[in-house]
Amino acid sequence: MAVWSRVLKIYRQNSGRLLLLFFGVLLPLLILGDLAEDVLQQEDMRLDRWLSEWVNGFATPWLDQAALALRFLGGVEVLGPLSLVIFAYFLSTHQPWKGWFFAFAVGGAAGLNLLAKAFFGRERPDLFTPLVLEPNYSFPSGHATGSAAFVSALVVLAWYTRWRWWAVLLGVPFALLVGLSRVYAGAHYPSDVLGGWLASVAWVLGLRQVLRSRIRPALPPSEERAGS
């Protein structure tokens, strides 16, 4: 009984951290691993194809323009300079660890994405004429990976500030729309986008746990337990 009491006490003291590790890191990695195995073994892609064709069935000239705009906004042309500005801001305000966390979160996700594309070598979809012909491979989606990493890092950094819900309410829909637009545009299968989202969330939240003491402000013990 003493052992279980001690285990329960440890869980209560670290419940927030353990839940974050499970739902934010372990579970996404498990799903990503299963997804990656299917891609590597070229498993049945009927669901991927059906979802792609279903999304494309809503095609209109206005949605075409929206998808192209999201491609630009969620690409390196916009998120790259914005990331440099955010990095420079944290350095200039004497918060170097927050700056380096953001740089590692976004830059690391981009590097992992390039390695994964080269490893899996999945060809782009050929179900319908894409809005834009994209270079390199398909899995995982670079736009989904980059936008999810960017938003996840911002949410982590804003979590203990008054801006956290703005980061969630504006950032999460943005990352979701960028990913969905890639399927609509014919540039990716849905599993490419899902893989990018999962990889980024696991990477950023795992990095957050490693650098946790460096990137968050000191809190009273009661808030520490509640917000871990």
PDB file of C-alpha atoms in Angstrom:
ATOM      1  CA  MET A   1       0.000   0.000   0.000  1.00  0.00           C
ATOM      2  CA  ALA A   2       2.860   2.344   0.811  1.00  0.00           C
ATOM      3  CA  VAL A   3       4.307   1.812  -2.668  1.00  0.00           C
ATOM      4  CA  TRP A   4       0.992   2.564  -4.397  1.00  0.00           C
ATOM      5  CA  SER A   5       0.513   5.638  -2.214  1.00  0.00           C
ATOM      6  CA  ARG A   6       3.909   6.882  -3.283  1.00  0.00           C
ATOM      7  CA  VAL A   7       3.157   6.174  -6.944  1.00  0.00           C
ATOM      8  CA  LEU A   8      -0.171   7.990  -6.676  1.00  0.00           C
ATOM      9  CA  LYS A   9       1.507  10.954  -4.988  1.00  0.00           C
ATOM     10  CA  ILE A  10       4.132  11.165  -7.753  1.00  0.00           C
ATOM     11  CA  TYR A  11       1.381  10.983 -10.387  1.00  0.00           C
ATOM     12  CA  ARG A  12      -0.618  13.762  -8.741  1.00  0.00           C
ATOM     13  CA  GLN A  13       2.456  15.967  -8.563  1.00  0.00           C
ATOM     14  CA  ASN A  14       3.367  15.328 -12.205  1.00  0.00           C
ATOM     15  CA  SER A  15       0.003  14.542 -13.820  1.00  0.00           C
ATOM     16  CA  GLY A  16       0.123  17.474 -16.239  1.00  0.00           C
ATOM     17  CA  ARG A  17       3.622  16.588 -17.396  1.00  0.00           C
ATOM     18  CA  LEU A  18       2.797  12.897 -17.799  1.00  0.00           C
ATOM     19  CA  LEU A  19      -0.372  13.622 -19.764  1.00  0.00           C
ATOM     20  CA  LEU A  20       1.555  15.977 -22.035  1.00  0.00           C
ATOM     21  CA  LEU A  21       4.203  13.329 -22.645  1.00  0.00           C
ATOM     22  CA  PHE A  22       1.577  10.701 -23.450  1.00  0.00           C
ATOM     23  CA  PHE A  23      -0.857  12.693 -25.584  1.00  0.00           C
ATOM     24  CA  GLY A  24       1.637  15.191 -27.002  1.00  0.00           C
ATOM     25  CA  VAL A  25       4.663  13.003 -27.669  1.00  0.00           C
ATOM     26  CA  LEU A  26       4.147   9.251 -27.237  1.00  0.00           C
ATOM     27  CA  LEU A  27       0.710   8.902 -28.866  1.00  0.00           C
ATOM     28  CA  PRO A  28       1.600  11.020 -31.938  1.00  0.00           C
ATOM     29  CA  LEU A  29       4.800   9.000 -32.364  1.00  0.00           C
ATOM     30  CA  LEU A  30       2.907   5.697 -32.156  1.00  0.00           C
ATOM     31  CA  ILE A  31       0.391   6.825 -34.774  1.00  0.00           C
ATOM     32  CA  LEU A  32       3.180   8.265 -36.930  1.00  0.00           C
ATOM     33  CA  GLY A  33       5.106   5.007 -36.720  1.00  0.00           C
ATOM     34  CA  ASP A  34       2.098   3.006 -37.898  1.00  0.00           C
ATOM     35  CA  LEU A  35       1.477   5.514 -40.696  1.00  0.00           C
ATOM     36  CA  ALA A  36       5.130   5.476 -41.763  1.00  0.00           C
ATOM     37  CA  GLU A  37       5.133   1.677 -41.883  1.00  0.00           C
ATOM     38  CA  ASP A  38       2.142   1.719 -44.236  1.00  0.00           C
ATOM     39  CA  VAL A  39       3.867   4.258 -46.482  1.00  0.00           C
ATOM     40  CA  LEU A  40       7.142   2.332 -46.477  1.00  0.00           C
ATOM     41  CA  GLN A  41       5.428  -0.944 -47.352  1.00  0.00           C
ATOM     42  CA  GLN A  42       3.120   0.771 -49.866  1.00  0.00           C
ATOM     43  CA  GLU A  43      -0.020  -0.511 -48.178  1.00  0.00           C
ATOM     44  CA  ASP A  44      -3.507  -0.103 -49.643  1.00  0.00           C
ATOM     45  CA  MET A  45      -4.074   3.608 -50.359  1.00  0.00           C
ATOM     46  CA  ARG A  46      -7.809   3.504 -51.099  1.00  0.00           C
ATOM     47  CA  LEU A  47      -8.694   5.707 -48.126  1.00  0.00           C
ATOM     48  CA  ASP A  48      -6.014   8.243 -49.106  1.00  0.00           C
ATOM     49  CA  ARG A  49      -7.306   8.333 -52.650  1.00  0.00           C
ATOM     50  CA  TRP A  50     -10.959   8.537 -51.637  1.00  0.00           C
ATOM     51  CA  LEU A  51     -10.348  11.412 -49.233  1.00  0.00           C
ATOM     52  CA  SER A  52      -8.247  13.279 -51.806  1.00  0.00           C
ATOM     53  CA  GLU A  53     -10.917  12.968 -54.477  1.00  0.00           C
ATOM     54  CA  TRP A  54     -13.670  13.886 -52.000  1.00  0.00           C
ATOM     55  CA  VAL A  55     -11.864  17.083 -50.983  1.00  0.00           C
ATOM     56  CA  ASN A  56     -11.177  17.969 -54.592  1.00  0.00           C
ATOM     57  CA  GLY A  57     -14.874  17.524 -55.354  1.00  0.00           C
ATOM     58  CA  PHE A  58     -15.463  20.901 -53.655  1.00  0.00           C
ATOM     59  CA  ALA A  59     -13.162  22.667 -56.117  1.00  0.00           C
ATOM     60  CA  THR A  60     -14.125  26.193 -57.140  1.00  0.00           C
ATOM     61  CA  PRO A  61     -12.056  29.077 -58.548  1.00  0.00           C
ATOM     62  CA  TRP A  62     -12.334  30.861 -55.187  1.00  0.00           C
ATOM     63  CA  LEU A  63     -11.051  27.827 -53.265  1.00  0.00           C
ATOM     64  CA  ASP A  64      -8.243  27.446 -55.800  1.00  0.00           C
ATOM     65  CA  GLN A  65      -7.068  30.961 -54.979  1.00  0.00           C
ATOM     66  CA  ALA A  66      -7.436  30.308 -51.233  1.00  0.00           C
ATOM     67  CA  ALA A  67      -5.333  27.134 -51.517  1.00  0.00           C
ATOM     68  CA  LEU A  68      -2.613  29.008 -53.406  1.00  0.00           C
ATOM     69  CA  ALA A  69      -2.657  31.781 -50.786  1.00  0.00           C
ATOM     70  CA  LEU A  70      -2.305  29.210 -47.968  1.00  0.00           C
ATOM     71  CA  ARG A  71       0.547  27.564 -49.867  1.00  0.00           C
ATOM     72  CA  PHE A  72       2.357  30.898 -49.806  1.00  0.00           C
ATOM     73  CA  LEU A  73       1.473  31.843 -46.215  1.00  0.00           C
ATOM     74  CA  GLY A  74       2.363  28.393 -44.879  1.00  0.00           C
ATOM     75  CA  GLY A  75       5.574  28.087 -46.868  1.00  0.00           C
ATOM     76  CA  VAL A  76       9.153  29.038 -46.202  1.00  0.00           C
ATOM     77  CA  GLU A  77       8.649  32.336 -48.079  1.00  0.00           C
ATOM     78  CA  VAL A  78       6.577  33.662 -45.153  1.00  0.00           C
ATOM     79  CA  LEU A  79       7.286  31.425 -42.160  1.00  0.00           C
ATOM     80  CA  GLY A  80      11.047  31.571 -42.759  1.00  0.00           C
ATOM     81  CA  PRO A  81      11.398  35.362 -42.357  1.00  0.00           C
ATOM     82  CA  LEU A  82       8.821  35.381 -39.540  1.00  0.00           C
ATOM     83  CA  SER A  83      10.835  32.757 -37.679  1.00  0.00           C
ATOM     84  CA  LEU A  84      13.972  34.869 -38.003  1.00  0.00           C
ATOM     85  CA  VAL A  85      12.098  37.907 -36.657  1.00  0.00           C
ATOM     86  CA  ILE A  86      10.809  35.930 -33.656  1.00  0.00           C
ATOM     87  CA  PHE A  87      14.261  34.490 -33.005  1.00  0.00           C
ATOM     88  CA  ALA A  88      15.811  37.975 -33.149  1.00  0.00           C
ATOM     89  CA  TYR A  89      13.098  39.348 -30.858  1.00  0.00           C
ATOM     90  CA  PHE A  90      13.867  36.865 -28.098  1.00  0.00           C
ATOM     91  CA  LEU A  91      17.598  37.481 -28.398  1.00  0.00           C
ATOM     92  CA  SER A  92      17.118  41.254 -28.288  1.00  0.00           C
ATOM     93  CA  THR A  93      14.902  41.002 -25.199  1.00  0.00           C
ATOM     94  CA  HIS A  94      17.472  38.877 -23.348  1.00  0.00           C
ATOM     95  CA  GLN A  95      15.474  35.653 -23.600  1.00  0.00           C
ATOM     96  CA  PRO A  96      18.014  33.551 -25.523  1.00  0.00           C
ATOM     97  CA  TRP A  97      16.684  30.145 -24.496  1.00  0.00           C
ATOM     98  CA  LYS A  98      13.234  31.004 -25.838  1.00  0.00           C
ATOM     99  CA  GLY A  99      14.841  32.105 -29.076  1.00  0.00           C
ATOM    100  CA  TRP A 100      16.885  28.942 -29.371  1.00  0.00           C
ATOM    101  CA  PHE A 101      13.885  26.800 -28.477  1.00  0.00           C
ATOM    102  CA  PHE A 102      11.923  28.423 -31.307  1.00  0.00           C
ATOM    103  CA  ALA A 103      14.845  28.011 -33.730  1.00  0.00           C
ATOM    104  CA  PHE A 104      15.342  24.338 -32.838  1.00  0.00           C
ATOM    105  CA  ALA A 105      11.575  23.697 -32.960  1.00  0.00           C
ATOM    106  CA  VAL A 106      11.050  25.154 -36.426  1.00  0.00           C
ATOM    107  CA  GLY A 107      14.462  24.422 -37.922  1.00  0.00           C
ATOM    108  CA  GLY A 108      14.602  20.916 -36.481  1.00  0.00           C
ATOM    109  CA  ALA A 109      11.164  20.068 -37.860  1.00  0.00           C
ATOM    110  CA  ALA A 110      12.248  21.301 -41.298  1.00  0.00           C
ATOM    111  CA  GLY A 111      15.417  19.220 -41.177  1.00  0.00           C
ATOM    112  CA  LEU A 112      13.566  16.089 -40.074  1.00  0.00           C
ATOM    113  CA  ASN A 113      11.053  16.630 -42.861  1.00  0.00           C
ATOM    114  CA  LEU A 114      13.769  16.718 -45.520  1.00  0.00           C
ATOM    115  CA  LEU A 115      15.344  13.548 -44.133  1.00  0.00           C
ATOM    116  CA  ALA A 116      11.965  11.778 -44.014  1.00  0.00           C
ATOM    117  CA  LYS A 117      11.133  12.753 -47.591  1.00  0.00           C
ATOM    118  CA  ALA A 118      14.452  11.357 -48.800  1.00  0.00           C
ATOM    119  CA  PHE A 119      14.027   8.163 -46.760  1.00  0.00           C
ATOM    120  CA  PHE A 120      10.449   7.318 -47.781  1.00  0.00           C
ATOM    121  CA  GLY A 121      10.679   8.599 -51.368  1.00  0.00           C
ATOM    122  CA  ARG A 122       6.915   8.673 -51.819  1.00  0.00           C
ATOM    123  CA  GLU A 123       5.792  10.073 -55.151  1.00  0.00           C
ATOM    124  CA  ARG A 124       3.301  12.925 -55.354  1.00  0.00           C
ATOM    125  CA  PRO A 125      -0.384  12.092 -55.969  1.00  0.00           C
ATOM    126  CA  ASP A 126      -1.495  11.734 -59.588  1.00  0.00           C
ATOM    127  CA  LEU A 127      -5.268  11.614 -58.997  1.00  0.00           C
ATOM    128  CA  PHE A 128      -6.049  14.920 -60.710  1.00  0.00           C
ATOM    129  CA  THR A 129      -4.202  17.886 -62.138  1.00  0.00           C
ATOM    130  CA  PRO A 130      -2.535  19.712 -59.207  1.00  0.00           C
ATOM    131  CA  LEU A 131      -2.808  23.456 -58.826  1.00  0.00           C
ATOM    132  CA  VAL A 132       0.999  23.701 -58.701  1.00  0.00           C
ATOM    133  CA  LEU A 133       3.642  21.151 -59.636  1.00  0.00           C
ATOM    134  CA  GLU A 134       5.834  20.639 -56.578  1.00  0.00           C
ATOM    135  CA  PRO A 135       9.417  19.309 -56.525  1.00  0.00           C
ATOM    136  CA  ASN A 136      10.792  16.467 -54.358  1.00  0.00           C
ATOM    137  CA  TYR A 137       8.814  13.790 -52.548  1.00  0.00           C
ATOM    138  CA  SER A 138       5.438  13.708 -50.833  1.00  0.00           C
ATOM    139  CA  PHE A 139       5.692  12.154 -47.347  1.00  0.00           C
ATOM    140  CA  PRO A 140       5.464  13.939 -45.004  1.00  0.00           C
ATOM    141  CA  SER A 141       4.068  17.268 -46.177  1.00  0.00           C
ATOM    142  CA  GLY A 142       6.577  20.066 -45.753  1.00  0.00           C
ATOM    143  CA  HIS A 143       3.900  22.740 -45.483  1.00  0.00           C
ATOM    144  CA  ALA A 144       1.975  20.757 -42.845  1.00  0.00           C
ATOM    145  CA  THR A 145       5.195  20.072 -40.928  1.00  0.00           C
ATOM    146  CA  GLY A 146       6.427  23.655 -41.057  1.00  0.00           C
ATOM    147  CA  SER A 147       3.160  25.363 -40.167  1.00  0.00           C
ATOM    148  CA  ALA A 148       2.436  22.899 -37.333  1.00  0.00           C
ATOM    149  CA  ALA A 149       5.935  23.340 -35.879  1.00  0.00           C
ATOM    150  CA  PHE A 150       5.677  27.130 -36.125  1.00  0.00           C
ATOM    151  CA  VAL A 151       2.275  27.219 -34.417  1.00  0.00           C
ATOM    152  CA  SER A 152       3.169  24.605 -31.785  1.00  0.00           C
ATOM    153  CA  ALA A 153       6.308  26.521 -30.821  1.00  0.00           C
ATOM    154  CA  LEU A 154       4.360  29.787 -30.542  1.00  0.00           C
ATOM    155  CA  VAL A 155       1.707  28.121 -28.366  1.00  0.00           C
ATOM    156  CA  VAL A 156       4.380  26.690 -26.059  1.00  0.00           C
ATOM    157  CA  LEU A 157       6.061  30.081 -25.681  1.00  0.00           C
ATOM    158  CA  ALA A 158       2.761  31.914 -25.202  1.00  0.00           C
ATOM    159  CA  TRP A 159       1.229  29.371 -22.827  1.00  0.00           C
ATOM    160  CA  TYR A 160       2.110  31.183 -19.606  1.00  0.00           C
ATOM    161  CA  THR A 161       1.232  34.614 -20.959  1.00  0.00           C
ATOM    162  CA  ARG A 162      -2.011  36.435 -21.694  1.00  0.00           C
ATOM    163  CA  TRP A 163      -1.512  35.612 -25.400  1.00  0.00           C
ATOM    164  CA  ARG A 164      -1.893  31.847 -25.117  1.00  0.00           C
ATOM    165  CA  TRP A 165      -5.516  31.597 -26.276  1.00  0.00           C
ATOM    166  CA  TRP A 166      -4.836  33.986 -29.144  1.00  0.00           C
ATOM    167  CA  ALA A 167      -1.978  31.684 -30.192  1.00  0.00           C
ATOM    168  CA  VAL A 168      -4.272  28.643 -30.002  1.00  0.00           C
ATOM    169  CA  LEU A 169      -7.370  30.169 -31.603  1.00  0.00           C
ATOM    170  CA  LEU A 170      -5.477  31.767 -34.487  1.00  0.00           C
ATOM    171  CA  GLY A 171      -2.602  29.345 -34.895  1.00  0.00           C
ATOM    172  CA  VAL A 172      -4.318  25.955 -34.807  1.00  0.00           C
ATOM    173  CA  PRO A 173      -6.920  26.756 -37.519  1.00  0.00           C
ATOM    174  CA  PHE A 174      -4.125  28.230 -39.637  1.00  0.00           C
ATOM    175  CA  ALA A 175      -2.032  25.045 -39.427  1.00  0.00           C
ATOM    176  CA  LEU A 176      -5.098  22.885 -40.132  1.00  0.00           C
ATOM    177  CA  LEU A 177      -6.096  24.959 -43.158  1.00  0.00           C
ATOM    178  CA  VAL A 178      -2.569  24.905 -44.568  1.00  0.00           C
ATOM    179  CA  GLY A 179      -2.528  21.114 -44.324  1.00  0.00           C
ATOM    180  CA  LEU A 180      -5.994  20.662 -45.828  1.00  0.00           C
ATOM    181  CA  SER A 181      -5.138  23.046 -48.658  1.00  0.00           C
ATOM    182  CA  ARG A 182      -2.267  20.757 -49.676  1.00  0.00           C
ATOM    183  CA  VAL A 183      -4.691  17.864 -50.153  1.00  0.00           C
ATOM    184  CA  TYR A 184      -7.133  20.108 -52.024  1.00  0.00           C
ATOM    185  CA  ALA A 185      -4.332  21.350 -54.285  1.00  0.00           C
ATOM    186  CA  GLY A 186      -3.374  17.789 -55.221  1.00  0.00           C
ATOM    187  CA  ALA A 187       0.130  18.194 -53.794  1.00  0.00           C
ATOM    188  CA  HIS A 188      -0.239  15.607 -51.020  1.00  0.00           C
ATOM    189  CA  TYR A 189      -2.204  12.632 -49.815  1.00  0.00           C
ATOM    190  CA  PRO A 190      -4.064  13.084 -46.510  1.00  0.00           C
ATOM    191  CA  SER A 191      -1.576  10.729 -44.836  1.00  0.00           C
ATOM    192  CA  ASP A 192       1.272  13.047 -45.902  1.00  0.00           C
ATOM    193  CA  VAL A 193      -0.413  15.927 -44.096  1.00  0.00           C
ATOM    194  CA  LEU A 194      -1.284  13.871 -41.022  1.00  0.00           C
ATOM    195  CA  GLY A 195       2.292  12.633 -40.844  1.00  0.00           C
ATOM    196  CA  GLY A 196       3.603  16.199 -40.929  1.00  0.00           C
ATOM    197  CA  TRP A 197       1.252  17.322 -38.173  1.00  0.00           C
ATOM    198  CA  LEU A 198       2.093  14.375 -35.914  1.00  0.00           C
ATOM    199  CA  ALA A 199       5.843  14.682 -36.423  1.00  0.00           C
ATOM    200  CA  SER A 200       5.850  18.398 -35.633  1.00  0.00           C
ATOM    201  CA  VAL A 201       3.693  18.157 -32.519  1.00  0.00           C
ATOM    202  CA  ALA A 202       5.800  15.304 -31.122  1.00  0.00           C
ATOM    203  CA  TRP A 203       9.057  17.089 -31.942  1.00  0.00           C
ATOM    204  CA  VAL A 204       8.075  20.486 -30.512  1.00  0.00           C
ATOM    205  CA  LEU A 205       6.457  19.142 -27.333  1.00  0.00           C
ATOM    206  CA  GLY A 206       9.352  16.747 -26.772  1.00  0.00           C
ATOM    207  CA  LEU A 207      11.758  19.659 -27.146  1.00  0.00           C
ATOM    208  CA  ARG A 208       9.607  21.652 -24.749  1.00  0.00           C
ATOM    209  CA  GLN A 209      10.046  18.957 -22.108  1.00  0.00           C
ATOM    210  CA  VAL A 210      13.817  18.943 -22.592  1.00  0.00           C
ATOM    211  CA  LEU A 211      14.109  22.743 -22.319  1.00  0.00           C
ATOM    212  CA  ARG A 212      11.156  23.236 -19.994  1.00  0.00           C
ATOM    213  CA  SER A 213      13.042  24.870 -17.149  1.00  0.00           C
ATOM    214  CA  ARG A 214      14.743  27.276 -19.550  1.00  0.00           C
ATOM    215  CA  ILE A 215      11.764  28.602 -21.498  1.00  0.00           C
ATOM    216  CA  ARG A 216       9.041  29.095 -18.896  1.00  0.00           C
ATOM    217  CA  PRO A 217       8.781  31.630 -16.102  1.00  0.00           C
ATOM    218  CA  ALA A 218       8.966  30.630 -12.452  1.00  0.00           C
ATOM    219  CA  LEU A 219       5.516  29.889 -11.028  1.00  0.00           C
ATOM    220  CA  PRO A 220       4.121  29.377  -7.538  1.00  0.00           C
ATOM    221  CA  PRO A 221       3.904  25.680  -6.510  1.00  0.00           C
ATOM    222  CA  SER A 222       0.099  25.572  -6.999  1.00  0.00           C
ATOM    223  CA  GLU A 223       0.368  26.884 -10.589  1.00  0.00           C
ATOM    224  CA  GLU A 224       3.378  24.681 -11.198  1.00  0.00           C
ATOM    225  CA  ARG A 225       1.326  21.537 -10.521  1.00  0.00           C
ATOM    226  CA  ALA A 226      -1.660  22.769 -12.496  1.00  0.00           C
ATOM    227  CA  GLY A 227       0.259  23.921 -15.532  1.00  0.00           C
ATOM    228  CA  SER A 228       2.957  21.262 -15.900  1.00  0.00           C
TER     229      SER A 228
END
